Amino acid sequence: MKVLVTGAGGFVGSHLMPELGDGAVAGSADVTDAGGLAAEIRSVAPDAVAHLAAASSVADSWRQGAEVWRVNTVGTVTLLDAVRAEAPAARTLVISTGEVYGGTPDGPVSEEHPFAPLSPYAASKAAAELAAGRAARAEGQDVVVVRPFQHVGPGQEERFAVGSWTRQIARLERAGGGTLEVGDLGVQRDLTDVRDVVRAYRLLLDRSVPAGTYNVASGEARPLADVVEILVGLAQCPVTVRQNPARVRAVDVRVLAGDASRLRDATGWRPEIPLEQTLADALEHARAVEGEERAAG
């Protein structure tokens, strides 16, 4: 199966491309450029499209609201229109986020839980879902909406918490120790390894799986303090932890966890990689990148 992947060069795309194998085609068109996107889809003639391209930072979305809506919402509409025109039989995987639910203080939520987005990022993804649902109902497009909860692993950028913490620790190891700066460690997140997440995406691209909306989640919310404790325990130097007020969001979801029963029932998917292994692999990758950057100058 030939799969066109938008955002193939990003964190998730770098894991999805090898997961899909020889059938994966990295998209290069700007998803807000209707003509360029249509031409690319016409040229590739994909059996499916995995739409990863997004403005994906919750923190950045507070400062770049208009751009977030343009890329995440308008970009999704533009993509769906191009697929309908140039590859109408293709399955389109629209990647949303578990953030659309807002907080989930009463435990993991299913796909029927109402939207209550707090950040511009989450709101723009909720709007993109509305566009995807309309395309499925009114145009008959084969659309799967995926709501992944927070996913982490090797190669995550420093704009995100685990990416920042692993790179900080890699630098501290070279310095012989020091202070790890963090934000609010009291918030709780449902954390899944990115490699498990892209495996779910591959399974959902199979047209034998019913179209619809699917959570991708572990089902357990863990305090970010647990993540920092594991990473500090893996550090090869003394590390102290300090909260930096600049890293604390003024508005944040306190607890977020999802129920992935629908995905499990449809595909057999379950998360396989324990958080401890995920964090060890992420830290090892950060060490390698830090070493390469220092060697380069």
Short mmCIF file of N, CA and C in Angstrom, two decimals, residues 118-229:
data_model
loop_
_atom_site.label_atom_id
_atom_site.label_comp_id
_atom_site.label_asym_id
_atom_site.label_seq_id
_atom_site.Cartn_x
_atom_site.Cartn_y
_atom_site.Cartn_z
N LEU A 118 -8.77 23.46 25.91
CA LEU A 118 -8.32 24.63 26.65
C LEU A 118 -7.34 25.49 25.85
N SER A 119 -6.45 24.85 25.12
CA SER A 119 -5.41 25.59 24.40
C SER A 119 -5.85 25.88 22.96
N PRO A 120 -5.26 26.91 22.34
CA PRO A 120 -5.51 27.12 20.91
C PRO A 120 -5.17 25.90 20.07
N TYR A 121 -4.11 25.18 20.44
CA TYR A 121 -3.74 23.96 19.73
C TYR A 121 -4.89 22.95 19.76
N ALA A 122 -5.41 22.67 20.95
CA ALA A 122 -6.48 21.68 21.08
C ALA A 122 -7.74 22.14 20.36
N ALA A 123 -8.05 23.43 20.44
CA ALA A 123 -9.25 23.93 19.77
C ALA A 123 -9.11 23.81 18.26
N SER A 124 -7.92 24.09 17.73
CA SER A 124 -7.72 23.99 16.28
C SER A 124 -7.84 22.55 15.81
N LYS A 125 -7.44 21.60 16.64
CA LYS A 125 -7.57 20.18 16.30
C LYS A 125 -9.03 19.74 16.37
N ALA A 126 -9.78 20.27 17.34
CA ALA A 126 -11.20 19.95 17.41
C ALA A 126 -11.92 20.44 16.16
N ALA A 127 -11.55 21.63 15.70
CA ALA A 127 -12.15 22.15 14.47
C ALA A 127 -11.78 21.30 13.26
N ALA A 128 -10.54 20.83 13.23
CA ALA A 128 -10.12 19.95 12.13
C ALA A 128 -10.92 18.66 12.14
N GLU A 129 -11.26 18.16 13.33
CA GLU A 129 -12.10 16.97 13.42
C GLU A 129 -13.49 17.22 12.85
N LEU A 130 -14.04 18.39 13.10
CA LEU A 130 -15.35 18.72 12.54
C LEU A 130 -15.30 18.70 11.01
N ALA A 131 -14.22 19.23 10.46
CA ALA A 131 -14.05 19.21 9.00
C ALA A 131 -13.94 17.78 8.49
N ALA A 132 -13.20 16.93 9.23
CA ALA A 132 -13.05 15.54 8.81
C ALA A 132 -14.38 14.80 8.87
N GLY A 133 -15.17 15.05 9.93
CA GLY A 133 -16.47 14.41 10.03
C GLY A 133 -17.42 14.83 8.92
N ARG A 134 -17.38 16.11 8.58
CA ARG A 134 -18.22 16.59 7.48
C ARG A 134 -17.83 15.93 6.16
N ALA A 135 -16.51 15.80 5.91
CA ALA A 135 -16.04 15.16 4.68
C ALA A 135 -16.51 13.71 4.60
N ALA A 136 -16.52 13.03 5.73
CA ALA A 136 -16.96 11.63 5.75
C ALA A 136 -18.46 11.53 5.51
N ARG A 137 -19.23 12.39 6.17
CA ARG A 137 -20.69 12.29 6.07
C ARG A 137 -21.21 12.81 4.74
N ALA A 138 -20.75 13.98 4.34
CA ALA A 138 -21.32 14.63 3.16
C ALA A 138 -20.68 14.21 1.85
N GLU A 139 -19.39 13.88 1.90
CA GLU A 139 -18.67 13.54 0.67
C GLU A 139 -18.37 12.06 0.55
N GLY A 140 -18.64 11.30 1.61
CA GLY A 140 -18.37 9.87 1.56
C GLY A 140 -16.91 9.51 1.61
N GLN A 141 -16.06 10.42 2.10
CA GLN A 141 -14.63 10.12 2.16
C GLN A 141 -14.33 9.12 3.27
N ASP A 142 -13.31 8.31 3.02
CA ASP A 142 -12.88 7.30 3.98
C ASP A 142 -11.91 7.97 4.95
N VAL A 143 -12.40 8.42 6.08
CA VAL A 143 -11.61 9.20 7.03
C VAL A 143 -11.57 8.50 8.38
N VAL A 144 -10.35 8.38 8.92
CA VAL A 144 -10.16 7.90 10.28
C VAL A 144 -9.55 9.05 11.08
N VAL A 145 -10.22 9.44 12.16
CA VAL A 145 -9.69 10.46 13.07
C VAL A 145 -9.02 9.74 14.23
N VAL A 146 -7.79 10.15 14.52
CA VAL A 146 -7.03 9.52 15.60
C VAL A 146 -6.75 10.57 16.67
N ARG A 147 -7.03 10.21 17.91
CA ARG A 147 -6.75 11.10 19.04
C ARG A 147 -5.63 10.50 19.90
N PRO A 148 -4.39 10.74 19.53
CA PRO A 148 -3.30 10.25 20.37
C PRO A 148 -3.15 11.11 21.61
N PHE A 149 -2.93 10.48 22.73
CA PHE A 149 -2.57 11.21 23.93
C PHE A 149 -1.05 11.43 23.90
N GLN A 150 -0.50 12.02 24.91
CA GLN A 150 0.90 12.46 24.82
C GLN A 150 1.82 11.29 24.50
N HIS A 151 2.63 11.45 23.48
CA HIS A 151 3.58 10.40 23.10
C HIS A 151 4.99 10.96 23.12
N VAL A 152 5.90 10.12 23.60
CA VAL A 152 7.29 10.53 23.84
C VAL A 152 8.22 9.44 23.30
N GLY A 153 9.49 9.79 23.20
CA GLY A 153 10.45 8.81 22.72
C GLY A 153 11.67 9.45 22.10
N PRO A 154 12.51 8.66 21.47
CA PRO A 154 13.75 9.16 20.89
C PRO A 154 13.49 10.19 19.80
N GLY A 155 14.22 11.31 19.86
CA GLY A 155 14.15 12.30 18.80
C GLY A 155 13.17 13.43 19.03
N GLN A 156 12.54 13.49 20.19
CA GLN A 156 11.57 14.56 20.44
C GLN A 156 12.29 15.89 20.62
N GLU A 157 11.69 16.94 20.08
CA GLU A 157 12.31 18.26 20.12
C GLU A 157 12.30 18.85 21.53
N GLU A 158 13.18 19.82 21.73
CA GLU A 158 13.29 20.47 23.04
C GLU A 158 12.09 21.35 23.37
N ARG A 159 11.23 21.62 22.40
CA ARG A 159 10.02 22.39 22.68
C ARG A 159 9.06 21.62 23.58
N PHE A 160 9.27 20.32 23.70
CA PHE A 160 8.39 19.46 24.47
C PHE A 160 9.12 19.00 25.74
N ALA A 161 8.36 18.68 26.77
CA ALA A 161 8.94 18.45 28.09
C ALA A 161 10.02 17.37 28.09
N VAL A 162 9.70 16.18 27.62
CA VAL A 162 10.69 15.09 27.68
C VAL A 162 11.87 15.38 26.77
N GLY A 163 11.63 15.97 25.62
CA GLY A 163 12.73 16.36 24.74
C GLY A 163 13.66 17.35 25.42
N SER A 164 13.09 18.31 26.15
CA SER A 164 13.90 19.29 26.87
C SER A 164 14.67 18.64 28.01
N TRP A 165 14.00 17.80 28.77
CA TRP A 165 14.67 17.21 29.93
C TRP A 165 15.81 16.28 29.52
N THR A 166 15.60 15.50 28.47
CA THR A 166 16.68 14.59 28.07
C THR A 166 17.88 15.36 27.53
N ARG A 167 17.65 16.43 26.77
CA ARG A 167 18.78 17.21 26.26
C ARG A 167 19.50 17.95 27.39
N GLN A 168 18.72 18.46 28.34
CA GLN A 168 19.36 19.11 29.49
C GLN A 168 20.26 18.13 30.24
N ILE A 169 19.75 16.93 30.47
CA ILE A 169 20.56 15.95 31.21
C ILE A 169 21.79 15.57 30.42
N ALA A 170 21.66 15.42 29.10
CA ALA A 170 22.83 15.09 28.28
C ALA A 170 23.90 16.17 28.41
N ARG A 171 23.49 17.44 28.48
CA ARG A 171 24.46 18.53 28.65
C ARG A 171 25.06 18.51 30.06
N LEU A 172 24.20 18.24 31.04
CA LEU A 172 24.69 18.19 32.42
C LEU A 172 25.71 17.07 32.61
N GLU A 173 25.51 15.95 31.92
CA GLU A 173 26.47 14.85 32.03
C GLU A 173 27.85 15.29 31.52
N ARG A 174 27.87 16.06 30.47
CA ARG A 174 29.15 16.56 29.95
C ARG A 174 29.79 17.56 30.91
N ALA A 175 28.93 18.28 31.64
CA ALA A 175 29.44 19.28 32.58
C ALA A 175 29.77 18.69 33.94
N GLY A 176 29.42 17.42 34.17
CA GLY A 176 29.70 16.78 35.44
C GLY A 176 28.61 16.96 36.48
N GLY A 177 27.47 17.51 36.08
CA GLY A 177 26.35 17.69 37.00
C GLY A 177 25.77 19.08 36.90
N GLY A 178 24.66 19.29 37.63
CA GLY A 178 24.03 20.60 37.61
C GLY A 178 22.54 20.52 37.84
N THR A 179 21.82 21.53 37.36
CA THR A 179 20.41 21.69 37.66
C THR A 179 19.55 21.46 36.42
N LEU A 180 18.52 20.64 36.59
CA LEU A 180 17.52 20.39 35.55
C LEU A 180 16.35 21.33 35.78
N GLU A 181 16.04 22.18 34.81
CA GLU A 181 14.93 23.11 34.93
C GLU A 181 13.65 22.49 34.38
N VAL A 182 12.60 22.57 35.17
CA VAL A 182 11.33 21.94 34.81
C VAL A 182 10.18 22.93 35.01
N GLY A 183 9.01 22.54 34.54
CA GLY A 183 7.78 23.31 34.78
C GLY A 183 6.99 22.68 35.90
N ASP A 184 5.68 22.60 35.72
CA ASP A 184 4.78 22.06 36.74
C ASP A 184 4.79 20.54 36.67
N LEU A 185 5.37 19.90 37.67
CA LEU A 185 5.47 18.44 37.68
C LEU A 185 4.26 17.78 38.32
N GLY A 186 3.29 18.57 38.75
CA GLY A 186 2.10 17.99 39.36
C GLY A 186 1.05 17.56 38.36
N VAL A 187 1.15 18.03 37.10
CA VAL A 187 0.17 17.61 36.10
C VAL A 187 0.39 16.14 35.76
N GLN A 188 -0.68 15.48 35.35
CA GLN A 188 -0.63 14.05 35.05
C GLN A 188 -0.98 13.82 33.59
N ARG A 189 -0.19 12.99 32.93
CA ARG A 189 -0.37 12.74 31.51
C ARG A 189 -0.36 11.24 31.20
N ASP A 190 -1.14 10.88 30.18
CA ASP A 190 -1.19 9.53 29.64
C ASP A 190 -0.06 9.45 28.61
N LEU A 191 1.00 8.72 28.94
CA LEU A 191 2.21 8.71 28.13
C LEU A 191 2.37 7.38 27.39
N THR A 192 2.57 7.45 26.09
CA THR A 192 2.77 6.27 25.26
C THR A 192 4.01 6.47 24.41
N ASP A 193 4.76 5.42 24.20
CA ASP A 193 5.95 5.48 23.35
C ASP A 193 5.53 5.79 21.91
N VAL A 194 6.24 6.71 21.27
CA VAL A 194 5.92 7.09 19.90
C VAL A 194 5.96 5.89 18.95
N ARG A 195 6.80 4.91 19.26
CA ARG A 195 6.89 3.73 18.39
C ARG A 195 5.65 2.86 18.50
N ASP A 196 5.03 2.85 19.67
CA ASP A 196 3.73 2.18 19.81
C ASP A 196 2.64 2.98 19.09
N VAL A 197 2.73 4.30 19.15
CA VAL A 197 1.73 5.15 18.52
C VAL A 197 1.73 4.96 17.00
N VAL A 198 2.91 4.95 16.38
CA VAL A 198 2.94 4.81 14.92
C VAL A 198 2.52 3.41 14.49
N ARG A 199 2.70 2.44 15.37
CA ARG A 199 2.19 1.10 15.05
C ARG A 199 0.66 1.13 14.99
N ALA A 200 0.04 1.90 15.89
CA ALA A 200 -1.41 2.07 15.84
C ALA A 200 -1.82 2.74 14.54
N TYR A 201 -1.07 3.75 14.11
CA TYR A 201 -1.40 4.43 12.86
C TYR A 201 -1.35 3.45 11.68
N ARG A 202 -0.32 2.62 11.65
CA ARG A 202 -0.21 1.64 10.56
C ARG A 202 -1.42 0.71 10.54
N LEU A 203 -1.84 0.26 11.70
CA LEU A 203 -2.99 -0.63 11.76
C LEU A 203 -4.27 0.07 11.29
N LEU A 204 -4.40 1.34 11.62
CA LEU A 204 -5.61 2.08 11.26
C LEU A 204 -5.64 2.46 9.78
N LEU A 205 -4.52 2.40 9.10
CA LEU A 205 -4.49 2.66 7.66
C LEU A 205 -5.07 1.49 6.86
N ASP A 206 -5.20 0.35 7.50
CA ASP A 206 -5.77 -0.84 6.85
C ASP A 206 -7.27 -0.62 6.65
N ARG A 207 -7.74 -0.69 5.43
CA ARG A 207 -9.14 -0.38 5.14
C ARG A 207 -10.11 -1.44 5.67
N SER A 208 -9.59 -2.56 6.15
CA SER A 208 -10.47 -3.53 6.80
C SER A 208 -10.89 -3.07 8.19
N VAL A 209 -10.17 -2.07 8.74
CA VAL A 209 -10.54 -1.49 10.04
C VAL A 209 -11.61 -0.43 9.79
N PRO A 210 -12.73 -0.47 10.50
CA PRO A 210 -13.80 0.49 10.25
C PRO A 210 -13.33 1.93 10.42
N ALA A 211 -13.80 2.81 9.53
CA ALA A 211 -13.53 4.23 9.69
C ALA A 211 -14.21 4.73 10.95
N GLY A 212 -13.73 5.84 11.47
CA GLY A 212 -14.31 6.40 12.69
C GLY A 212 -13.25 7.13 13.48
N THR A 213 -13.46 7.25 14.77
CA THR A 213 -12.55 7.98 15.66
C THR A 213 -11.98 7.02 16.70
N TYR A 214 -10.67 7.12 16.92
CA TYR A 214 -9.98 6.20 17.82
C TYR A 214 -9.00 6.96 18.73
N ASN A 215 -9.10 6.68 20.03
CA ASN A 215 -8.06 7.11 20.97
C ASN A 215 -6.84 6.21 20.82
N VAL A 216 -5.66 6.80 20.99
CA VAL A 216 -4.42 6.03 21.14
C VAL A 216 -3.83 6.44 22.48
N ALA A 217 -3.87 5.53 23.44
CA ALA A 217 -3.53 5.89 24.81
C ALA A 217 -3.16 4.66 25.61
N SER A 218 -2.47 4.90 26.73
CA SER A 218 -2.10 3.80 27.62
C SER A 218 -3.21 3.51 28.62
N GLY A 219 -4.07 4.51 28.90
CA GLY A 219 -5.13 4.34 29.87
C GLY A 219 -4.74 4.73 31.28
N GLU A 220 -3.51 5.24 31.46
CA GLU A 220 -3.04 5.61 32.80
C GLU A 220 -2.42 7.00 32.77
N ALA A 221 -2.87 7.86 33.68
CA ALA A 221 -2.27 9.19 33.82
C ALA A 221 -1.19 9.14 34.90
N ARG A 222 0.02 9.59 34.53
CA ARG A 222 1.13 9.58 35.48
C ARG A 222 1.62 10.99 35.71
N PRO A 223 1.95 11.34 36.97
CA PRO A 223 2.50 12.67 37.23
C PRO A 223 3.82 12.86 36.49
N LEU A 224 4.02 14.05 35.96
CA LEU A 224 5.30 14.31 35.29
C LEU A 224 6.47 14.23 36.27
N ALA A 225 6.18 14.34 37.56
CA ALA A 225 7.24 14.14 38.56
C ALA A 225 7.82 12.74 38.45
N ASP A 226 7.00 11.75 38.10
CA ASP A 226 7.51 10.38 37.93
C ASP A 226 8.49 10.31 36.77
N VAL A 227 8.19 11.02 35.70
CA VAL A 227 9.07 11.02 34.53
C VAL A 227 10.42 11.62 34.88
N VAL A 228 10.39 12.75 35.57
CA VAL A 228 11.65 13.39 35.97
C VAL A 228 12.44 12.50 36.92
N GLU A 229 11.76 11.83 37.83
CA GLU A 229 12.46 10.93 38.76
C GLU A 229 13.16 9.81 38.01
#
